[in-house]
Coordinates of C-alpha atoms in Angstrom, one line a residue:
X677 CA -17.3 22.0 -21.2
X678 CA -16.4 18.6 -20.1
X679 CA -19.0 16.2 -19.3
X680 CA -16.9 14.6 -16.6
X681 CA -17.4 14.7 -12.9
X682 CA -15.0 16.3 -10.5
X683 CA -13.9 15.1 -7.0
X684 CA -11.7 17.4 -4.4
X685 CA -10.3 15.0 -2.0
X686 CA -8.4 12.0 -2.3
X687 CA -8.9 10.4 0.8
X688 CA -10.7 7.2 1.5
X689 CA -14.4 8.9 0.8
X690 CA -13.9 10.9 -2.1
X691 CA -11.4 7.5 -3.8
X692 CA -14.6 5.4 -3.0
X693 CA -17.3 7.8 -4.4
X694 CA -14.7 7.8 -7.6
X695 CA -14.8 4.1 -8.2
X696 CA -18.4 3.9 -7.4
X697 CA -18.7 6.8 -10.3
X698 CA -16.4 4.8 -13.0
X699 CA -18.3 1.2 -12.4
X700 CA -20.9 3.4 -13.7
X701 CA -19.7 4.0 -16.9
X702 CA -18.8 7.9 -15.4
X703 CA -15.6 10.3 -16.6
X704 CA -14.1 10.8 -13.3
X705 CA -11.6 13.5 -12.2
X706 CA -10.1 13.4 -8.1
X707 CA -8.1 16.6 -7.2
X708 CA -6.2 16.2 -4.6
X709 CA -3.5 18.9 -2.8
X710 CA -1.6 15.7 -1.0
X711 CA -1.8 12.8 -2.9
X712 CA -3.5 9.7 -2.2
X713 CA -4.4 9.0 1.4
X714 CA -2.3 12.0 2.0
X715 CA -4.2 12.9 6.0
X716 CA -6.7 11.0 7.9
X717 CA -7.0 8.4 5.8
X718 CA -3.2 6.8 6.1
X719 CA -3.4 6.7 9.7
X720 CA -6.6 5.8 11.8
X721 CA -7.5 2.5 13.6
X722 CA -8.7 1.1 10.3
X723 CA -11.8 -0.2 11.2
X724 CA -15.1 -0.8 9.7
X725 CA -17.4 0.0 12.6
X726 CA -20.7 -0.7 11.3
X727 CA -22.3 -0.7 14.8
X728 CA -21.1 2.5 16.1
X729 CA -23.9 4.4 16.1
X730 CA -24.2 6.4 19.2
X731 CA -23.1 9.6 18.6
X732 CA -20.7 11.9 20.4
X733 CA -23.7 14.1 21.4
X734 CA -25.4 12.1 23.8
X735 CA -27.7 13.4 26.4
X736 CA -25.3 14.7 30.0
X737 CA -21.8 15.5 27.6
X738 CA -22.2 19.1 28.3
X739 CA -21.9 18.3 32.3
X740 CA -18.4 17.2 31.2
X741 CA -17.2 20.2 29.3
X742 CA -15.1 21.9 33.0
X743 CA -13.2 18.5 32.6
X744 CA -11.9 18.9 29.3
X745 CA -10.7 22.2 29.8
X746 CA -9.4 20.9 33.1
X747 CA -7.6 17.4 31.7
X748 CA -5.6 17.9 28.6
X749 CA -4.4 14.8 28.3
X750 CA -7.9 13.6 28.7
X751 CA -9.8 11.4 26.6
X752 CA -12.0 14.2 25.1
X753 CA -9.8 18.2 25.3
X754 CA -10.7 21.6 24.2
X755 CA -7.2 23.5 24.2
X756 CA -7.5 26.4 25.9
X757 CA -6.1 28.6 22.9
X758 CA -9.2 27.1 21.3
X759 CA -12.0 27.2 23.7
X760 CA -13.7 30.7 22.3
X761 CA -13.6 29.7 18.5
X762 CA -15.1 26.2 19.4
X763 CA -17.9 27.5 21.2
X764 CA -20.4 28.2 18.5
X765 CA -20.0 24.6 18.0
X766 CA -20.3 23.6 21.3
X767 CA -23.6 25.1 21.6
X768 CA -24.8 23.1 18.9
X769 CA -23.6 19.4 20.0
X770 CA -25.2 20.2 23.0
X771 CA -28.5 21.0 21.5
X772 CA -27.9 17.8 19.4
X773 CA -27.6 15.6 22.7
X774 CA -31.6 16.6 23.8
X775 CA -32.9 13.1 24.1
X776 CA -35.3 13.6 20.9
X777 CA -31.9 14.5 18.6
X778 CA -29.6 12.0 20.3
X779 CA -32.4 9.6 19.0
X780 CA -33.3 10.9 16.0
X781 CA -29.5 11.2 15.3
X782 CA -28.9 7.4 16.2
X783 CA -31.4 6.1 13.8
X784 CA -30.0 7.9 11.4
X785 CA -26.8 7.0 11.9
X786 CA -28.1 3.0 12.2
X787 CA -29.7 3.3 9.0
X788 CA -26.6 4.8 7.6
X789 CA -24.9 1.7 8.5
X790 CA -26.4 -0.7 7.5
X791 CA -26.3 0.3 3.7
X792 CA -22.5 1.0 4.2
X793 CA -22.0 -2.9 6.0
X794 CA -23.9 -4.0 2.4
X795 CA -21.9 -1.5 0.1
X796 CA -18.8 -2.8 2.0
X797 CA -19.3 -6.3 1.2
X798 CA -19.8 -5.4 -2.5
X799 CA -16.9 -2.8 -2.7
X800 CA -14.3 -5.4 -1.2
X801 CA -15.6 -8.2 -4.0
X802 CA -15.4 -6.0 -7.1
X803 CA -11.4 -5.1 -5.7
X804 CA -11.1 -8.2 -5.1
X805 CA -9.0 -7.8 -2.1
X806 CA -10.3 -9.7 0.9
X807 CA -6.7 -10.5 1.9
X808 CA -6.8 -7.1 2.9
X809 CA -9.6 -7.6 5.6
X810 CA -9.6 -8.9 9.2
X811 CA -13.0 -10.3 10.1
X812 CA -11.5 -10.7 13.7
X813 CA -13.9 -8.7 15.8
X814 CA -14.0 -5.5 18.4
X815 CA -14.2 -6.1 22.5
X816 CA -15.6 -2.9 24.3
X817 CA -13.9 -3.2 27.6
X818 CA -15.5 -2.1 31.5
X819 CA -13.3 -1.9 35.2
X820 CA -16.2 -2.7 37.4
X821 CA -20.1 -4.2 37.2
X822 CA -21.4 -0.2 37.6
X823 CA -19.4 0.9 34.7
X824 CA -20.9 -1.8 32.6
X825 CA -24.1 -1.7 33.5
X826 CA -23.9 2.0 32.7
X827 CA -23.8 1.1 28.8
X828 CA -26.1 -1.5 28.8
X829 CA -29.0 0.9 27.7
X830 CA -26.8 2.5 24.8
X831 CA -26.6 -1.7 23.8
X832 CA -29.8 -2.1 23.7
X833 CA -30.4 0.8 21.8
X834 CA -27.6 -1.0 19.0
X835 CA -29.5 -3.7 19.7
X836 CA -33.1 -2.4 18.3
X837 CA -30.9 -0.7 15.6
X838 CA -29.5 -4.6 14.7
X839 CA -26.3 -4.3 16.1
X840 CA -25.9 -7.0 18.7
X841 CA -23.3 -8.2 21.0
X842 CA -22.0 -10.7 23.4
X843 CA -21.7 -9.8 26.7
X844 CA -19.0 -10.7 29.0
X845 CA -19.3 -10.6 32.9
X846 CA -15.2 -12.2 34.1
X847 CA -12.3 -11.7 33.6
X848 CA -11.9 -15.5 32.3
X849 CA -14.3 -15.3 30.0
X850 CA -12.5 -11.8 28.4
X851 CA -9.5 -13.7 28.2
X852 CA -11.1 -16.9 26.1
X853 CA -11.3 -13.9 23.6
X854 CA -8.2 -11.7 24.6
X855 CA -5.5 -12.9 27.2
X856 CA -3.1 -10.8 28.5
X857 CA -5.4 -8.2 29.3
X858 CA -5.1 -6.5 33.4
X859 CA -7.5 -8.2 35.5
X860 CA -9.2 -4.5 36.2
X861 CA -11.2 -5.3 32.8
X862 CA -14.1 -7.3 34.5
X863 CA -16.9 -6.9 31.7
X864 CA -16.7 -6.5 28.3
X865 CA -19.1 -6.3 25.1
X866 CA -17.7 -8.1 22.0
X867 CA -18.9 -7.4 18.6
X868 CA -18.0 -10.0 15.9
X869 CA -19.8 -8.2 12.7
X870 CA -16.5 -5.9 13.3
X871 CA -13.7 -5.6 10.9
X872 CA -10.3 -3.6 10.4
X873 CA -7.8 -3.5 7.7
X874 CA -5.2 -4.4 7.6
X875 CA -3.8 -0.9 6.9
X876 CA -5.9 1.8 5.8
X877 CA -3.3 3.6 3.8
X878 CA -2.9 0.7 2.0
X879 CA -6.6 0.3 1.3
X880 CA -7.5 3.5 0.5
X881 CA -4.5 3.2 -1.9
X882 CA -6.1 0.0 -3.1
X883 CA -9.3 1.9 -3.8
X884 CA -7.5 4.6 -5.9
X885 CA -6.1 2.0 -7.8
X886 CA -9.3 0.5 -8.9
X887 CA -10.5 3.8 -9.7
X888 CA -7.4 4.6 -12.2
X889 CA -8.0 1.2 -13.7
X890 CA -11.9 2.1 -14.7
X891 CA -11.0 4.9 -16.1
X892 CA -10.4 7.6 -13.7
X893 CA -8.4 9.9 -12.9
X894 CA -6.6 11.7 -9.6
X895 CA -4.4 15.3 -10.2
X896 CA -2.4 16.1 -7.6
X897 CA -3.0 20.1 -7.4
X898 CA -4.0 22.3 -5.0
X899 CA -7.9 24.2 -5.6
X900 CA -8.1 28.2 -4.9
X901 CA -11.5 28.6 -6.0
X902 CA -14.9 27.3 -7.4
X903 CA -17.3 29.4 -9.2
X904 CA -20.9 27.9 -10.7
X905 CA -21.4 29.3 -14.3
X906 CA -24.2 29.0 -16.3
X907 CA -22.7 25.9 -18.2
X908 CA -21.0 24.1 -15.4
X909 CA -18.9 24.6 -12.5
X910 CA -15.3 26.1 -12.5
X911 CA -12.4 25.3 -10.6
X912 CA -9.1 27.5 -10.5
X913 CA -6.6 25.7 -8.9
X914 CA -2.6 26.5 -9.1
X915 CA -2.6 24.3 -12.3
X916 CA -5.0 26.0 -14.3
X917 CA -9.2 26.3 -14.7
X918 CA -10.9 23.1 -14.9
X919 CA -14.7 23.5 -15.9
X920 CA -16.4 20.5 -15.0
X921 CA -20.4 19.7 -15.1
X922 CA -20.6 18.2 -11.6
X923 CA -18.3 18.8 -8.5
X924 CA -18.7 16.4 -5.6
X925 CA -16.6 17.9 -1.9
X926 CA -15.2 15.0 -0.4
X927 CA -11.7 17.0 1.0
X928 CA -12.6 16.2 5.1
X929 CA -11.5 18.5 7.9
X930 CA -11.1 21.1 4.8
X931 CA -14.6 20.6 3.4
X932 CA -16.4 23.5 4.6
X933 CA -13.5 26.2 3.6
X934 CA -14.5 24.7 0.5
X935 CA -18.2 25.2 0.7
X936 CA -17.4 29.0 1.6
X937 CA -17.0 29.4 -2.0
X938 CA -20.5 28.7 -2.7
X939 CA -21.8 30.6 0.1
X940 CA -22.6 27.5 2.2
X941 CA -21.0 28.0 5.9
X942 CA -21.5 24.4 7.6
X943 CA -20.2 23.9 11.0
X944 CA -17.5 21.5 10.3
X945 CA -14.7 21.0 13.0
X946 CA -11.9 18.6 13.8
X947 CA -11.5 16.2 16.1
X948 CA -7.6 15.4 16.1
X949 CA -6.5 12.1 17.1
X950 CA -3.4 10.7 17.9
X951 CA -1.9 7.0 17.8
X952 CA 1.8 5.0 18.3
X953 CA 2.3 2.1 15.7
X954 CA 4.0 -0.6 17.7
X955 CA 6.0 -2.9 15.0
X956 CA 5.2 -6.4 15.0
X957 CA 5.3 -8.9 18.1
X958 CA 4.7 -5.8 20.2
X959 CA 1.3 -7.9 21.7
X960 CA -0.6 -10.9 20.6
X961 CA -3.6 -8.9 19.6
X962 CA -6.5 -11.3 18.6
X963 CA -9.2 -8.5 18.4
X964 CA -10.1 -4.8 17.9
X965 CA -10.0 -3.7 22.0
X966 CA -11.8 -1.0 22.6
X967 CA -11.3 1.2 26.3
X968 CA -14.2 2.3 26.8
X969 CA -13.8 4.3 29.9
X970 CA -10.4 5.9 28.3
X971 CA -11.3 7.1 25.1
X972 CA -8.9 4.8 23.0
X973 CA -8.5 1.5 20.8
X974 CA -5.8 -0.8 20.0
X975 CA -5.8 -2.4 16.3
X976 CA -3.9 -5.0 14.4
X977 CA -2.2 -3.0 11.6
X978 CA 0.4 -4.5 9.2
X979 CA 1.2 -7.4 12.3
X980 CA 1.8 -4.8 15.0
X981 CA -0.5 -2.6 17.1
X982 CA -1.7 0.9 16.6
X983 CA -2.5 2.6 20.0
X984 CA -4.7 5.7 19.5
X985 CA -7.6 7.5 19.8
X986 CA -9.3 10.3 22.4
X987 CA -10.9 13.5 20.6
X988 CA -8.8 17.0 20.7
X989 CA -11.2 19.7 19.1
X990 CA -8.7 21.7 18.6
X991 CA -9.0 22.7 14.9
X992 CA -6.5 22.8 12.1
X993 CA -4.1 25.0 12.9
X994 CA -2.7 24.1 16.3
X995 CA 0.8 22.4 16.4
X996 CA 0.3 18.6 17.4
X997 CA 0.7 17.7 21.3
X998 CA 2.3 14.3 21.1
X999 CA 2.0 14.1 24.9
X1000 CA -1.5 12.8 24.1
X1001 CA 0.1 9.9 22.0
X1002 CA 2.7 9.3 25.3
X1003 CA -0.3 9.4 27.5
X1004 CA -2.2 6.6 25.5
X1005 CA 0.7 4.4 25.4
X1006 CA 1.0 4.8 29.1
X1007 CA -2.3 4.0 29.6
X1008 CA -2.3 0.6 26.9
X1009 CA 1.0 -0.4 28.9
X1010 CA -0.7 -0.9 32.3
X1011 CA -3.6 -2.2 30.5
X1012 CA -2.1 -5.0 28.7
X1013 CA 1.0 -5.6 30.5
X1014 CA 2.9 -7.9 28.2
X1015 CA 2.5 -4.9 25.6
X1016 CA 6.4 -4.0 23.9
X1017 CA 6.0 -0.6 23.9
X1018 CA 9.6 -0.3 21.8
X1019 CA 9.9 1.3 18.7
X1020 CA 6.7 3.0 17.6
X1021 CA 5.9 6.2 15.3
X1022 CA 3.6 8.7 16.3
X1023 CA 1.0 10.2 14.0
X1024 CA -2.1 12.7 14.5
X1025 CA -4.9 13.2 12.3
X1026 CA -8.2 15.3 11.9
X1027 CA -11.1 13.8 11.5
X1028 CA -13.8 15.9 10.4
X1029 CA -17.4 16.1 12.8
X1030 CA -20.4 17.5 13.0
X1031 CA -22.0 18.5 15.9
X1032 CA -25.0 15.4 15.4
X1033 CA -22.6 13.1 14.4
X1034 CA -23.8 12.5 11.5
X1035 CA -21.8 13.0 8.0
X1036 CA -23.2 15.5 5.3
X1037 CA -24.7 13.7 2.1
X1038 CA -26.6 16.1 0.2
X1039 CA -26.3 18.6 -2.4
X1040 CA -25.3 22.4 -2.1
X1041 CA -28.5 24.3 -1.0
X1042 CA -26.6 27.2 -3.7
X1043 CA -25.9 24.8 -6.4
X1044 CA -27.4 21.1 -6.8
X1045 CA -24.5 21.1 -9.8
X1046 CA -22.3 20.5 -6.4
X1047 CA -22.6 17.8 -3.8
X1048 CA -21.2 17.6 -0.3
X1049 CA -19.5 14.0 1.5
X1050 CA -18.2 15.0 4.3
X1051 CA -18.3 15.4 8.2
X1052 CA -17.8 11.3 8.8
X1053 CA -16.2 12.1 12.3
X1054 CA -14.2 8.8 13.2
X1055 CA -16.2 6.4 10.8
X1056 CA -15.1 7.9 7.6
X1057 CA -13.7 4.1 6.4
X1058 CA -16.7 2.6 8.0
X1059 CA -19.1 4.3 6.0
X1060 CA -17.5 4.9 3.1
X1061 CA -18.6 2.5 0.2
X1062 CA -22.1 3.3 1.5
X1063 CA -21.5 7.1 0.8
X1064 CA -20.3 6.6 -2.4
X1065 CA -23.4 4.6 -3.8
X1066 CA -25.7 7.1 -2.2
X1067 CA -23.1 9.9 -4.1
X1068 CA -23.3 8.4 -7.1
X1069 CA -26.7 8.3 -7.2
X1070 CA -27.2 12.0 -6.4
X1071 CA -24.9 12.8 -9.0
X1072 CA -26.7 10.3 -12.0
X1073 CA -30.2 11.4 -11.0
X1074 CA -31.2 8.4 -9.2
X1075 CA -33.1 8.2 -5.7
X1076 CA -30.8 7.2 -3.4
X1077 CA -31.4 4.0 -0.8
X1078 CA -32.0 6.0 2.2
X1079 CA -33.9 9.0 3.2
X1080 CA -31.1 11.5 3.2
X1081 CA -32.8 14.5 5.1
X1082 CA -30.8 13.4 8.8
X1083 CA -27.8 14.5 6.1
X1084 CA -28.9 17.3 4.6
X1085 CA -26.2 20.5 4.7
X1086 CA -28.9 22.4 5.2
X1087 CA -30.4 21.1 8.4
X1088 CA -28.0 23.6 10.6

């Protein structure tokens, strides 16, 4: 039986919970079906959002629900194909967005973050790779006074949480931060303890690479099965049986077919979201923009702009609906008019969500021997140095930082 511990997923969470492990003087193995940053992880806005905290459950979604069935192209869709699986699930996020969840949900979620803003800071020294970090910001953006004012209570709630901001009431003053933008952006909220990448691929790459150079490990193979034992845990995968002492999940949208093995259903789903990567000179972007009222961002990647966003839950299977990426480009165009909208390449991802919001960090309520990280919904980067520290100290026997019951797998 090995003594080593065993990852399944190679994106940016289970890379970072992998490093975290090898600093610690741990044997680390990462199986991984794609490679490296092979899904999610290559391709979202690549931002560290440390002060997103609301969650997507919030108290008056469900009065929404006839317009995403009604507005494909919307910022937040259910397919129609999809509508009937997804409803178990929709049940849930609307139970979760009662005032005393949504709450309880968004201290957790605060609390979360600010260990992951701390683990950040210490993951980026030991690589060594600031130049790979923009420290320029995010500006939430409003059309109108009433559509402000309609957020100021989720601020203040960031606010208590220590996530403050600086509020913008003119057009003028959005443009001392951002020019260029349409003068239907009146208000704004800009965040400066907000930072991107400079390309998450590249980054979660980075990551890996300080992982192989501690001492660990990543196989590129494809797992069929896990089975506890009395010595360990094994894994058949279309390699061969590795037997390993600890397994950590950390595989994303594909998390919970994993936990089926064990016997643990958790209701994971996907949240697919699309982006165009505008080469560079497409826009003189100074900041993260975020459009509040449209369900999108626009981020400095590799000197150009990514354009993306919205939330399709429309599972894993669906073929892609690139009119969603068309739409969102539309959209950026009229809202930032000097935008090149020329030569970009479309992508869509999944990012796996609960319906609290809130990640799983906990071990399997069948098995301790196997822990879960997963369920990070769009803040997967954001919050992934501060998963791996509280992962690695599940795995070595240590109390974690943070209370962990908001994260528990077995709180649905």
């Amino acid at each position: 039986m090995s003594d080593e511990i065993t990852i399944i997923g190679a994106g940016i969470i289970g890379v970072s919970i992998g490093l975290e492990l090898a600093r610690r003087g741990q044997k680390v193995r990462v199986l991984e079906r794609k490679g490296v940053a092979g899904e999610t992880s290559a391709g979202n806005a690549g931002a560290f959002a440390f002060q997103e905290v609301e969650p997507l459950a919030k108290p008056g979604i469900m009065k929404q629900a006839p317009k995403w069935l009604l507005d494909p192209l919307g910022p937040l869709s259910v397919p129609p194909a999809y509508a009937v699986q997804i409803a178990p699930w929709m049940l849930r996020l609307w139970r979760a967005s009662w005032r005393d969840r949504y709450e309880g949900s968004m201290k957790a979620q605060a609390e979360l973050m600010h260990v992951a803003k701390a683990a950040f800071e210490r993951q980026v020294a030991h690589i060594n790779r600031e130049d790979l970090i923009q420290r320029k910001g995010q500006m939430a953006l409003y059309e109108g006074e009433k559509a402000y004012r309609a957020t100021l209570p989720a601020w203040e709630l960031k606010k208590q949480h220590g996530f403050d901001a600086i509020h913008l009431t003119s057009p003028e003053a959005i443009a001392e931060y951002q020019p260029g933008l349409h003068s239907r952006f009146t208000h704004a909220a800009f965040t400066p303890n907000w930072f991107n990448t400079v390309d998450p691929k590249l980054w979660t790459e980075t990551v890996a690479q300080a992982l192989r150079d501690a001492g660990g490990e990543i196989q590129i193979t494809s797992v069929k099965n896990i089975l506890p034992t009395e010595t360990g845990v094994r894994i058949d995968t279309d390699e061969g049986v590795i037997e390993t002492q600890k397994l950590i999940i950390a595989a994303g949208a594909w998390s919970h077919h994993l936990a089926r093995h064990l016997g643990d259903k958790i209701p994971l789903e996907t949240e697919r979201g699309y982006n165009t990567t505008l080469p560079p000179g497409a826009f003189d972007l100074r900041t993260h923009l975020t459009f509040s009222q449209h369900g999108f961002v626009a981020s400095v990647i590799n000197g150009g702009v990514r354009i993306g966003g919205a939330v399709e839950l429309g599972g894993l299977t669906l073929p892609p609906n690139f009119k969603r990426a068309d739409a969102l480009l539309k959209k950026a165009k009229a809202f930032m008019p000097g935008l090149n909208t020329e030569g970009g390449t479309q992508w869509m991802g999944y990012r796996p969500s609960l319906p609290d919001t809130l990640p799983v960090i906990g071990a399997s309520p069948k098995d301790p021997r196997v822990l879960y990280a997963f369920g990070h919904g769009h803040l997967g980067l954001t919050q992934s140095a501060g998963t791996a520290e509280l992962v690695a100290d599940l795995a070595l026997g240590a109390t974690p930082g943070l209370d962990l019951a908001p994260f528990a797998p077995t709180r649905f």
